[in-house]
mmCIF file of C-alpha atoms and ligand atoms in Angstrom:
data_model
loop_
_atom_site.group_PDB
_atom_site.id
_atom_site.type_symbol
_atom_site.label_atom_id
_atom_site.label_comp_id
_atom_site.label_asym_id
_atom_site.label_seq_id
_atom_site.Cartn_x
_atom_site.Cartn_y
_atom_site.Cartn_z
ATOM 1 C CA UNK H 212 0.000 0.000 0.000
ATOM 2 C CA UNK H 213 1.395 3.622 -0.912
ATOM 3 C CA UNK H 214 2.632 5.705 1.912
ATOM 4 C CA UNK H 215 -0.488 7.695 3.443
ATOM 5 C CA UNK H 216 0.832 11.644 2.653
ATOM 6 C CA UNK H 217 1.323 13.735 6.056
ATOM 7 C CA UNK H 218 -0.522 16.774 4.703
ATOM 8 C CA UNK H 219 1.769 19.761 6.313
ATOM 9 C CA UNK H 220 -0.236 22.516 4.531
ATOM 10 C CA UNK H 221 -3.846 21.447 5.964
ATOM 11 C CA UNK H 222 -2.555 20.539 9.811
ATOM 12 C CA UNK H 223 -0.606 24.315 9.254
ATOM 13 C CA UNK H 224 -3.991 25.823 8.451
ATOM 14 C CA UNK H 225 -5.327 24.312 11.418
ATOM 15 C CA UNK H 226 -2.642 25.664 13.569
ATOM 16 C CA UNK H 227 -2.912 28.972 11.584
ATOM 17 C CA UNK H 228 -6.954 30.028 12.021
ATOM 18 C CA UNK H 229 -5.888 28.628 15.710
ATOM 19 C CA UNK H 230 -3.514 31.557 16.119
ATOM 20 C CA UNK H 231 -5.945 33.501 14.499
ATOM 21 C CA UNK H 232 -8.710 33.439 16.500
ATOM 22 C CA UNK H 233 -6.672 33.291 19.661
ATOM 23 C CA UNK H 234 -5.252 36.681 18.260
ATOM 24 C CA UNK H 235 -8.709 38.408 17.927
ATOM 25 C CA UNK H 236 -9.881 37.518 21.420
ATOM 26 C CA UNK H 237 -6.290 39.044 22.264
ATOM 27 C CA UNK H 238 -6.873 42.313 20.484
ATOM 28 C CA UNK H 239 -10.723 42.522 21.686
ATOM 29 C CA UNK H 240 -9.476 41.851 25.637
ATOM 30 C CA UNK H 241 -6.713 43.701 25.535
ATOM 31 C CA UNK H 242 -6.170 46.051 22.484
ATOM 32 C CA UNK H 243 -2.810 44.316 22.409
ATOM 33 C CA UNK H 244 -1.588 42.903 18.521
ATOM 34 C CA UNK H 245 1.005 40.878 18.255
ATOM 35 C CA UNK H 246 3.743 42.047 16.414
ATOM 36 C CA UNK H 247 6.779 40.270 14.496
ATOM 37 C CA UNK H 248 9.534 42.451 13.173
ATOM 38 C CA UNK H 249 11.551 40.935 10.432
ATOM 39 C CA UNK H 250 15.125 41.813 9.503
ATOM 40 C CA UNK H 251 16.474 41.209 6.029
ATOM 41 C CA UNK H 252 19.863 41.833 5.045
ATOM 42 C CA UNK H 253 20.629 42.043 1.313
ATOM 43 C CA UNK H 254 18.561 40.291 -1.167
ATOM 44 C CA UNK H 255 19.152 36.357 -1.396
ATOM 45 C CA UNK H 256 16.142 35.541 -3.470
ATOM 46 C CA UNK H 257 15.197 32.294 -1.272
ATOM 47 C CA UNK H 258 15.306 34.729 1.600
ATOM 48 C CA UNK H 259 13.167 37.320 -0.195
ATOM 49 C CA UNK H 260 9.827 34.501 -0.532
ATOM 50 C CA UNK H 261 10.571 33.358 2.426
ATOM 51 C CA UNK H 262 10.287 36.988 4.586
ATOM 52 C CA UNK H 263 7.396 37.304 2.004
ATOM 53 C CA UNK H 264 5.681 34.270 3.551
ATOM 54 C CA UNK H 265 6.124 34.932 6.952
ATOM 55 C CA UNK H 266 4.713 38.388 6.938
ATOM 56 C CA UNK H 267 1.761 37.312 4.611
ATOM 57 C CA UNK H 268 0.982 34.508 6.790
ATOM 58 C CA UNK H 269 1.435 37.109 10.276
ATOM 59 C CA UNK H 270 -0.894 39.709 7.904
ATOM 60 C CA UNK H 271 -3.714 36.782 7.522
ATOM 61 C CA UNK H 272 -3.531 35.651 10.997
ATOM 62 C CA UNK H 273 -4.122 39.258 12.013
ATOM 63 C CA UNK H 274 -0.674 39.836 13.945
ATOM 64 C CA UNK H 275 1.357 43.046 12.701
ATOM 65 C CA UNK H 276 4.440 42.395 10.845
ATOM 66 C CA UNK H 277 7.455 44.523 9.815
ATOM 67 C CA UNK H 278 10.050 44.170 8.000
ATOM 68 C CA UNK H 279 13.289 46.129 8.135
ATOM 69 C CA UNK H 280 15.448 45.845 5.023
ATOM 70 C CA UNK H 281 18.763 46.765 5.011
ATOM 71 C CA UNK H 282 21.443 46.403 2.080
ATOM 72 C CA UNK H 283 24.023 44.145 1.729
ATOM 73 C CA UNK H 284 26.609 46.402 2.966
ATOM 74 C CA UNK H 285 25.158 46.369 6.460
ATOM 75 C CA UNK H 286 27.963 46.018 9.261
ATOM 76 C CA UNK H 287 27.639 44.138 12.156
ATOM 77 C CA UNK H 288 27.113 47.599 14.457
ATOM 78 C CA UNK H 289 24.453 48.934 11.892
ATOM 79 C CA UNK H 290 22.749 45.634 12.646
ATOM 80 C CA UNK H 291 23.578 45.643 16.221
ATOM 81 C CA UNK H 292 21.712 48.458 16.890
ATOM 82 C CA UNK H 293 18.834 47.812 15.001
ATOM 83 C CA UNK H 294 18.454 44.738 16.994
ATOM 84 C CA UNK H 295 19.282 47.067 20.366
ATOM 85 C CA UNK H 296 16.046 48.974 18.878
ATOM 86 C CA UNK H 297 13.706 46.485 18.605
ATOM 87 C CA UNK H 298 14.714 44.925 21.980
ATOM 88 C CA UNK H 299 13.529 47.953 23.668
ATOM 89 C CA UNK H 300 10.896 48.533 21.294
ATOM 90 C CA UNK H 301 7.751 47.770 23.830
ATOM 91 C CA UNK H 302 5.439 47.097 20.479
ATOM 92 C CA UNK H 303 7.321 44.226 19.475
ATOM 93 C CA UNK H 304 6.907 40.534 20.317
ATOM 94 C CA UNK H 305 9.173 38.482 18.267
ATOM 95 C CA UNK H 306 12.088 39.430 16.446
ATOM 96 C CA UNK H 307 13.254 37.596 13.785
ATOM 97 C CA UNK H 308 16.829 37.866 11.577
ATOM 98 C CA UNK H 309 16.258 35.656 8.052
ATOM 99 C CA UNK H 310 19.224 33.821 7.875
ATOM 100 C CA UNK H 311 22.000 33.300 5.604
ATOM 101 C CA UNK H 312 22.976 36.350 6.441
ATOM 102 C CA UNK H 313 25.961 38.077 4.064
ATOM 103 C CA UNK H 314 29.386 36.404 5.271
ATOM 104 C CA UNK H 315 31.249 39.250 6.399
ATOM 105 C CA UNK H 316 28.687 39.522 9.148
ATOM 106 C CA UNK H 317 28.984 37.299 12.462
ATOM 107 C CA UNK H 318 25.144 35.502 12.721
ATOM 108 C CA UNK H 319 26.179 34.274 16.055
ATOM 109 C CA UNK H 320 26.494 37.246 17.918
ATOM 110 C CA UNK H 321 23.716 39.074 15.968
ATOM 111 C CA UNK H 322 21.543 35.607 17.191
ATOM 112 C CA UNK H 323 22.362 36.031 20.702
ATOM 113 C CA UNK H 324 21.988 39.551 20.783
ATOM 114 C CA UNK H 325 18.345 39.125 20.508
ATOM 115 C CA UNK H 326 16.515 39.426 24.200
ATOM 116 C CA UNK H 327 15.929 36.139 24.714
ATOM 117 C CA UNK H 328 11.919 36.792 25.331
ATOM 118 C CA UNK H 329 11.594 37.894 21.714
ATOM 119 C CA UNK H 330 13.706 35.095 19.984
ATOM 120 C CA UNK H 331 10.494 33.491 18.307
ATOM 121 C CA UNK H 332 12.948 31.626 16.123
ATOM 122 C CA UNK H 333 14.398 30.278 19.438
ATOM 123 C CA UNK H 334 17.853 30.198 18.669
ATOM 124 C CA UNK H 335 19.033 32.176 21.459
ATOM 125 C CA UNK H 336 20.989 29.676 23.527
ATOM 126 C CA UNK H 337 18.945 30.359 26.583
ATOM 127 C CA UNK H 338 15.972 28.962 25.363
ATOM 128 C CA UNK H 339 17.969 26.059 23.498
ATOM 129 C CA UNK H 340 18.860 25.048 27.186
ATOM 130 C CA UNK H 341 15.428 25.646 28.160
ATOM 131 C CA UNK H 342 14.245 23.578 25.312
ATOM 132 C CA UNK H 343 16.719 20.585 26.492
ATOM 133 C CA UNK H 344 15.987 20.443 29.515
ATOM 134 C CA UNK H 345 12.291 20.019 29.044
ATOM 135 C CA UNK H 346 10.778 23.498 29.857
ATOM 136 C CA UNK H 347 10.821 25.393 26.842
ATOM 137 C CA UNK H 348 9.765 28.808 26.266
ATOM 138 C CA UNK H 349 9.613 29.023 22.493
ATOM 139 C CA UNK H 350 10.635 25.598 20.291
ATOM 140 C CA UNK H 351 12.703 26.167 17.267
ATOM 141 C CA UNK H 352 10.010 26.634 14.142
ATOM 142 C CA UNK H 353 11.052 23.473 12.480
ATOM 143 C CA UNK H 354 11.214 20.850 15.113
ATOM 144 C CA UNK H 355 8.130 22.242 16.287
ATOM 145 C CA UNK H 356 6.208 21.631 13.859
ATOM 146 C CA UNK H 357 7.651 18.030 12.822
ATOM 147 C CA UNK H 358 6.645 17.567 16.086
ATOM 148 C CA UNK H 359 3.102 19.082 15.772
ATOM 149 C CA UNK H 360 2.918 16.455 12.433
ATOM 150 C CA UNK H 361 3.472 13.908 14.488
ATOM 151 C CA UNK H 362 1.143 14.576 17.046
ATOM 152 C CA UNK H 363 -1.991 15.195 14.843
ATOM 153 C CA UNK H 364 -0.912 11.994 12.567
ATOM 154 C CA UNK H 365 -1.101 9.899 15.691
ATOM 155 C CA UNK H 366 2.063 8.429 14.972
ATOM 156 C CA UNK H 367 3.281 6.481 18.116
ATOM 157 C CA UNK H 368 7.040 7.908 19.308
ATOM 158 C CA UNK H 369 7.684 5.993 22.698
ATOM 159 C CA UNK H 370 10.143 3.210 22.021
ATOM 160 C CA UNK H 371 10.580 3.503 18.491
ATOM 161 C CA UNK H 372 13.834 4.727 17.093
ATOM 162 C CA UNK H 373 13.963 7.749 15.709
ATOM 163 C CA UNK H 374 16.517 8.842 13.429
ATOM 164 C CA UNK H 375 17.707 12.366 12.732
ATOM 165 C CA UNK H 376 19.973 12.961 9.821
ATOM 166 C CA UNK H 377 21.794 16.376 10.312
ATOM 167 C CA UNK H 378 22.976 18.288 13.554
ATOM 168 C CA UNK H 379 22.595 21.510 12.581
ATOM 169 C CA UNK H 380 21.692 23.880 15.494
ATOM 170 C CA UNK H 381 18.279 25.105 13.634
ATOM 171 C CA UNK H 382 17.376 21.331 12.690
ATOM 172 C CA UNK H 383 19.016 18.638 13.907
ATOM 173 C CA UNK H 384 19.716 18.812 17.304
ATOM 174 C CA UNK H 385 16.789 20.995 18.335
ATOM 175 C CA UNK H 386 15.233 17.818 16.630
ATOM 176 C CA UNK H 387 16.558 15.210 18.301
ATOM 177 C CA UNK H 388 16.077 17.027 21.764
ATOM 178 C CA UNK H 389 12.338 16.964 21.286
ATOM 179 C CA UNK H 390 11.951 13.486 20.443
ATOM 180 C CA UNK H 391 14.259 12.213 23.415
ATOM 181 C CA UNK H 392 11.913 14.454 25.688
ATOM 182 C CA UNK H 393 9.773 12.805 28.121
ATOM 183 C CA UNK H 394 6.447 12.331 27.452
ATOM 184 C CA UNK H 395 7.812 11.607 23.749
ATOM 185 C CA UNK H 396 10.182 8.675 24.511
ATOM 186 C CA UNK H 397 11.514 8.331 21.080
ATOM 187 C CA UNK H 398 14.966 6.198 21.040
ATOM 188 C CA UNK H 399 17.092 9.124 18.532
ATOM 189 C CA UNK H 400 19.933 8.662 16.995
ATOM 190 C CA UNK H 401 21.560 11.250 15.045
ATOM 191 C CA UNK H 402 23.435 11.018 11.880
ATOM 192 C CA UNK H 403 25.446 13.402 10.030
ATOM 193 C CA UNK H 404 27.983 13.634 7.246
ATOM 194 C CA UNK H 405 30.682 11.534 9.222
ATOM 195 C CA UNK H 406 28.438 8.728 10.245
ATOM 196 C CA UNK H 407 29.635 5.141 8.897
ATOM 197 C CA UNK H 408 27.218 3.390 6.591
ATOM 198 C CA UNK H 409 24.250 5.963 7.272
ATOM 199 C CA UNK H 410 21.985 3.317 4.966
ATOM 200 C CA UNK H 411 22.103 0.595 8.048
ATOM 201 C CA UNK H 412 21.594 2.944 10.411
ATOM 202 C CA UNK H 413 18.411 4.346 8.707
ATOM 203 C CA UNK H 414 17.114 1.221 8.322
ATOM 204 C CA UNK H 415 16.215 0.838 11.805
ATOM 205 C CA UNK H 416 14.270 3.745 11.913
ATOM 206 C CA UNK H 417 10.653 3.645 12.617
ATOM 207 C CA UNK H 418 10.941 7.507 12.180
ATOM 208 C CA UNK H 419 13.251 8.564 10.205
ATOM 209 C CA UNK H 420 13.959 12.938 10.024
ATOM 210 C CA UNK H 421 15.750 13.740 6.924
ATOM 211 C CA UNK H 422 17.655 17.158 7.674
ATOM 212 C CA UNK H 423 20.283 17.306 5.220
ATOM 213 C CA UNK H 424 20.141 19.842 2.497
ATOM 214 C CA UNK H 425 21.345 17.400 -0.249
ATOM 215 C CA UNK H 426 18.641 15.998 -2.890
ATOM 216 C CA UNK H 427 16.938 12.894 -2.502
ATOM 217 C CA UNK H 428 19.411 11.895 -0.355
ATOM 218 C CA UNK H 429 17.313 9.083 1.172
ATOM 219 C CA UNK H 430 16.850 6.214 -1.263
ATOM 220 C CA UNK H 431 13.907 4.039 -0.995
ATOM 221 C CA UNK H 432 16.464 1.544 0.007
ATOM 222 C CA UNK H 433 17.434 3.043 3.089
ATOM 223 C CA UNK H 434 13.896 2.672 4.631
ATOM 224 C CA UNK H 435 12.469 -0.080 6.657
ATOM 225 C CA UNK H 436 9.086 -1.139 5.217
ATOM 226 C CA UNK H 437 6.640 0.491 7.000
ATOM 227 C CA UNK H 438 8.832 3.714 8.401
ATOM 228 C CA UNK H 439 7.198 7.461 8.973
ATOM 229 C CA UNK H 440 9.319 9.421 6.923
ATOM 230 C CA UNK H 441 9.420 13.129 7.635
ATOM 231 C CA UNK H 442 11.349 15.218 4.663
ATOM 232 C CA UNK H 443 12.550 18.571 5.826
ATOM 233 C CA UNK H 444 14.874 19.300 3.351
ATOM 234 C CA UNK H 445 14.257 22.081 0.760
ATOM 235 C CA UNK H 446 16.353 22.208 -2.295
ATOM 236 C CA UNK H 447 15.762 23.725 -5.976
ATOM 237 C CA UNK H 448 16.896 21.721 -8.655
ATOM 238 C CA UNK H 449 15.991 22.857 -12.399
ATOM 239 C CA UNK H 450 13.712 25.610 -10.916
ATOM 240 C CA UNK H 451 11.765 22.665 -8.493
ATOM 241 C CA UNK H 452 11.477 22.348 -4.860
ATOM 242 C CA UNK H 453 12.963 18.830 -3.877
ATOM 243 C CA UNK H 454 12.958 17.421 -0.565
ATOM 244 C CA UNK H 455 16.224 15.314 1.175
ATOM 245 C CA UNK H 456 14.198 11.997 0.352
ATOM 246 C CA UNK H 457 13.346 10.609 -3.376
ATOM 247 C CA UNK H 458 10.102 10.887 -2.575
ATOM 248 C CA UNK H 459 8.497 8.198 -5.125
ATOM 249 C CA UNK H 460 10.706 5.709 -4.114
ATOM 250 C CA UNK H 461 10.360 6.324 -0.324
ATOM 251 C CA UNK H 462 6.336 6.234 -0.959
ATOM 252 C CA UNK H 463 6.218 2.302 -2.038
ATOM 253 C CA UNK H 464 7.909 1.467 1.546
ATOM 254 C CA UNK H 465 7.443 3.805 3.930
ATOM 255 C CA UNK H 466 3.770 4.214 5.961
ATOM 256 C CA UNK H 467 3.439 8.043 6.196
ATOM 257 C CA UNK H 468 5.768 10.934 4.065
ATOM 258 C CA UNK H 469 5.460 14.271 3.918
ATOM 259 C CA UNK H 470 5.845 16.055 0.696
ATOM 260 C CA UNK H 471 8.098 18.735 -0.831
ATOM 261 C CA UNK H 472 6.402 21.213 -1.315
ATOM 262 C CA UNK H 473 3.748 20.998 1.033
ATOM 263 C CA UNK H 474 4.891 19.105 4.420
ATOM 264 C CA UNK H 475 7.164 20.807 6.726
ATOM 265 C CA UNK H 476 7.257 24.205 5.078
ATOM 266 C CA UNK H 477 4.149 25.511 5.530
ATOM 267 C CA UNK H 478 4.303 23.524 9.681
ATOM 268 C CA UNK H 479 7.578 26.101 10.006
ATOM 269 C CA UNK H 480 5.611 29.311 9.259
ATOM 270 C CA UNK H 481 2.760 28.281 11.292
ATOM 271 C CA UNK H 482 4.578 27.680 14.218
ATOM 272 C CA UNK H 483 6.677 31.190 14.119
ATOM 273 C CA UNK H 484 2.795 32.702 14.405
ATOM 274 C CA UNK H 485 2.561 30.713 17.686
ATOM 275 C CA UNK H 486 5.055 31.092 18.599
ATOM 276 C CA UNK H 487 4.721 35.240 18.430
ATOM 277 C CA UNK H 488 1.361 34.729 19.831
ATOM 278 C CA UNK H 489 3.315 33.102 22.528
ATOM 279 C CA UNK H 490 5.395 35.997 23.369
ATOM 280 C CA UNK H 491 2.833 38.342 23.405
ATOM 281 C CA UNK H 492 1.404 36.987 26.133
ATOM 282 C CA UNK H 493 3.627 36.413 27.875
ATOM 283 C CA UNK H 494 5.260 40.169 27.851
ATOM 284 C CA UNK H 495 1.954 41.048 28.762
ATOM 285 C CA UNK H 496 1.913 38.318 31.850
ATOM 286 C CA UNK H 497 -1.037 37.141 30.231
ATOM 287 C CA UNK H 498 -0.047 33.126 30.951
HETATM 288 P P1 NAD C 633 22.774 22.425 7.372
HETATM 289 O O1 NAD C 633 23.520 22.495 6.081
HETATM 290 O O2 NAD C 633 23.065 23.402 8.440
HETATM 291 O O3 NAD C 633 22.959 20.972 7.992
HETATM 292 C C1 NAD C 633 22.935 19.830 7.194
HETATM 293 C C2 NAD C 633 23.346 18.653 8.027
HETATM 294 O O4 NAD C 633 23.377 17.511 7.179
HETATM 295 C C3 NAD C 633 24.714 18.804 8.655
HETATM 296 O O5 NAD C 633 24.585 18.653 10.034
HETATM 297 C C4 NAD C 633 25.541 17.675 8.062
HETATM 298 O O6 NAD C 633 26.319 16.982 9.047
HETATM 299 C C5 NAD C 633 24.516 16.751 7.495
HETATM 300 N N1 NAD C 633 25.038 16.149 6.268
HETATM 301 C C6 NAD C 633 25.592 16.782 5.204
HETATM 302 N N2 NAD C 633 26.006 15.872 4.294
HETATM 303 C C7 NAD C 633 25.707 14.665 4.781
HETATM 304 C C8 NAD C 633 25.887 13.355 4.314
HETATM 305 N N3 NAD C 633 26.463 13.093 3.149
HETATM 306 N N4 NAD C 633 25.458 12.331 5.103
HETATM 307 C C9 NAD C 633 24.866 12.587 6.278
HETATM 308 N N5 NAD C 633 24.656 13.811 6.775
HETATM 309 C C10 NAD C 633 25.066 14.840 6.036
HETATM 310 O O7 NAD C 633 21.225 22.451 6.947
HETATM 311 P P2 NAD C 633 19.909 22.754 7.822
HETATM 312 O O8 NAD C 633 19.780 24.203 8.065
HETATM 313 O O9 NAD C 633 19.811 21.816 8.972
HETATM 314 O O10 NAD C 633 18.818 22.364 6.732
HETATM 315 C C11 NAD C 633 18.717 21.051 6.214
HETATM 316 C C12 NAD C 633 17.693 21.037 5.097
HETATM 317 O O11 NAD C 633 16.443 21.456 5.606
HETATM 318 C C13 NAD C 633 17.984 22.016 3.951
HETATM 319 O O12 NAD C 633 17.502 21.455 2.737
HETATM 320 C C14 NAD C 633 17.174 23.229 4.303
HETATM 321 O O13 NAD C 633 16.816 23.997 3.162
HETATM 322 C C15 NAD C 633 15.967 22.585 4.913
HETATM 323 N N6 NAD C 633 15.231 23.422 5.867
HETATM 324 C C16 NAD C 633 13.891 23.419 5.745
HETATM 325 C C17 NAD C 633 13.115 24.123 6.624
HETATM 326 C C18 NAD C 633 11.636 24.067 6.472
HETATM 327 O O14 NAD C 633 10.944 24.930 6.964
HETATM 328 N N7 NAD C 633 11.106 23.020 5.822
HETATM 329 C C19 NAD C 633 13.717 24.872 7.645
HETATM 330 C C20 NAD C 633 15.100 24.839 7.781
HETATM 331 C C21 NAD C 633 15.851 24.091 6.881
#
């Protein structure tokens, strides 16, 4: 039997008119409006529709969105200070910096400048050790909602085996964190690009994460009949969005895949609304 698809845009709609409505019983209670402030530095054009996204998605879910643009000559004290401004900028909830950012500029220390209570990304390490140890205040966009895809597709986590490919702070690890949590009870192991013969080790997933940034990396081969495959990776080839798993092949023996486009995408978007929802209230000492 083909795979059953893991339809990321329809549970992201569901967490988006969530976020919506718990936004206008914000505004009527309180007169307070959530608001995300985006920073873009030069113009990558994956960056560009992905800003674009975000602050379409914050417009529709009736949170206020801004986005400061500055050019690719930025230095890392013009940037500084903007960050500096929206940290004391009462108005605004989440703050957001849409990474790559150019290479002469140092994203870790622009990252951690952000006050820790507005990193809606949640990259700040503060809340990555609040995250690991199980009391998080925001959860990184992407693991979150791989996690919230799990969670509404009933798939069962405690005692399987999990497996992660990638450790990259913004995927991988934040990833495996969550699954190891407990309450969640996933076995993880983690693979990256010096793990020895990654196709055995992916074969004993029951969930396997695919976090890589390389093509159809995962072969239908590498699967064990019947695993929950959840693609994260987004890559254009020939002017198409690809995933990290060869998607046609994984369908004949996995049980549940997400698609590229269409799975985790839209789940990372969603969860950056909640996640500025989140902060909202809390500034506010609202929960
Ligand atoms: P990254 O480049 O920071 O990390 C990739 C990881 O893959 C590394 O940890 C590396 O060790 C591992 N890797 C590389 N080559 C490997 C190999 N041959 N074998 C095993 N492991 C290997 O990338 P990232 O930021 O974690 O993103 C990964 C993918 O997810 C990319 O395609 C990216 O575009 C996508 N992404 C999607 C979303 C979304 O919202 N869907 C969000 C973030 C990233």
């Amino acid at each position: 039997m083909p795979a059953q698809i893991i339809d990321g845009k329809a549970i992201a709609e569901t967490v988006r008119n969530q976020v919506a409505a718990e936004t206008q019983r914000l505004i009527r209670d309180t007169g307070i409006v959530p608001h995300l402030a985006a920073v873009l530095v030069g113009n990558d054009p994956a960056s560009e529709v992905y800003v674009r996204n975000k602050e379409r998605a914050c417009q529709k879910a009736g949170l206020r969105s801004t986005l400061h643009r500055l050019s690719t000559a930025t230095t890392q004290a013009d940037l500084l200070e903007l960050i500096a401004a929206l940290n004391h900028d009462m108005s605004v909830h989440g703050i957001l910096v849409q990474l790559p950012l150019p290479k002469h500029l140092d994203s870790t220390q622009i990252l951690d400048a952000i006050l820790p209570t507005k990193d809606v990304d949640a990259f700040h390490p503060e809340n990555t050790g609040l995250m690991l140890q199980g009391r998080p205040r925001f959860v990184p966009c992407t693991p979150a909602g791989v996690m919230k895809m799990l969670e509404v597709s009933k798939v069962p986590t405690a005692g399987r085996h999990a497996v992660v490919i990638g450790r990259s702070d913004i995927v991988g690890k934040p990833m495996a964190a969550l699954l190891v949590q407990k309450g969640i009870d996933a076995t993880v192991t983690i693979c990256h690009s010096r793990t020895a013969d990654i196709g055995a080790v992916c074969r004993t997933a029951d969930i396997l994460i695919a976090a890589v940034g390389i093509p159809e990396f995962v072969k239908g081969d590498m699967l064990k009949p019947g695993a929950v495959v959840i693609d994260v990776g987004i890559n254009r080839v020939n002017e198409r969005l690809v995933g990290d798993v060869d998607f046609v092949a994984a369908c004949a023996v996995a049980s549940a895949i997400t698609p590229v486009p269409g799975g985790v995408g839209p789940m990372t978007i969603a969860m950056l609304l909640l996640n500025t929802l989140k902060s909202a209230r809390m500034m506010h000492r609202l929960s």
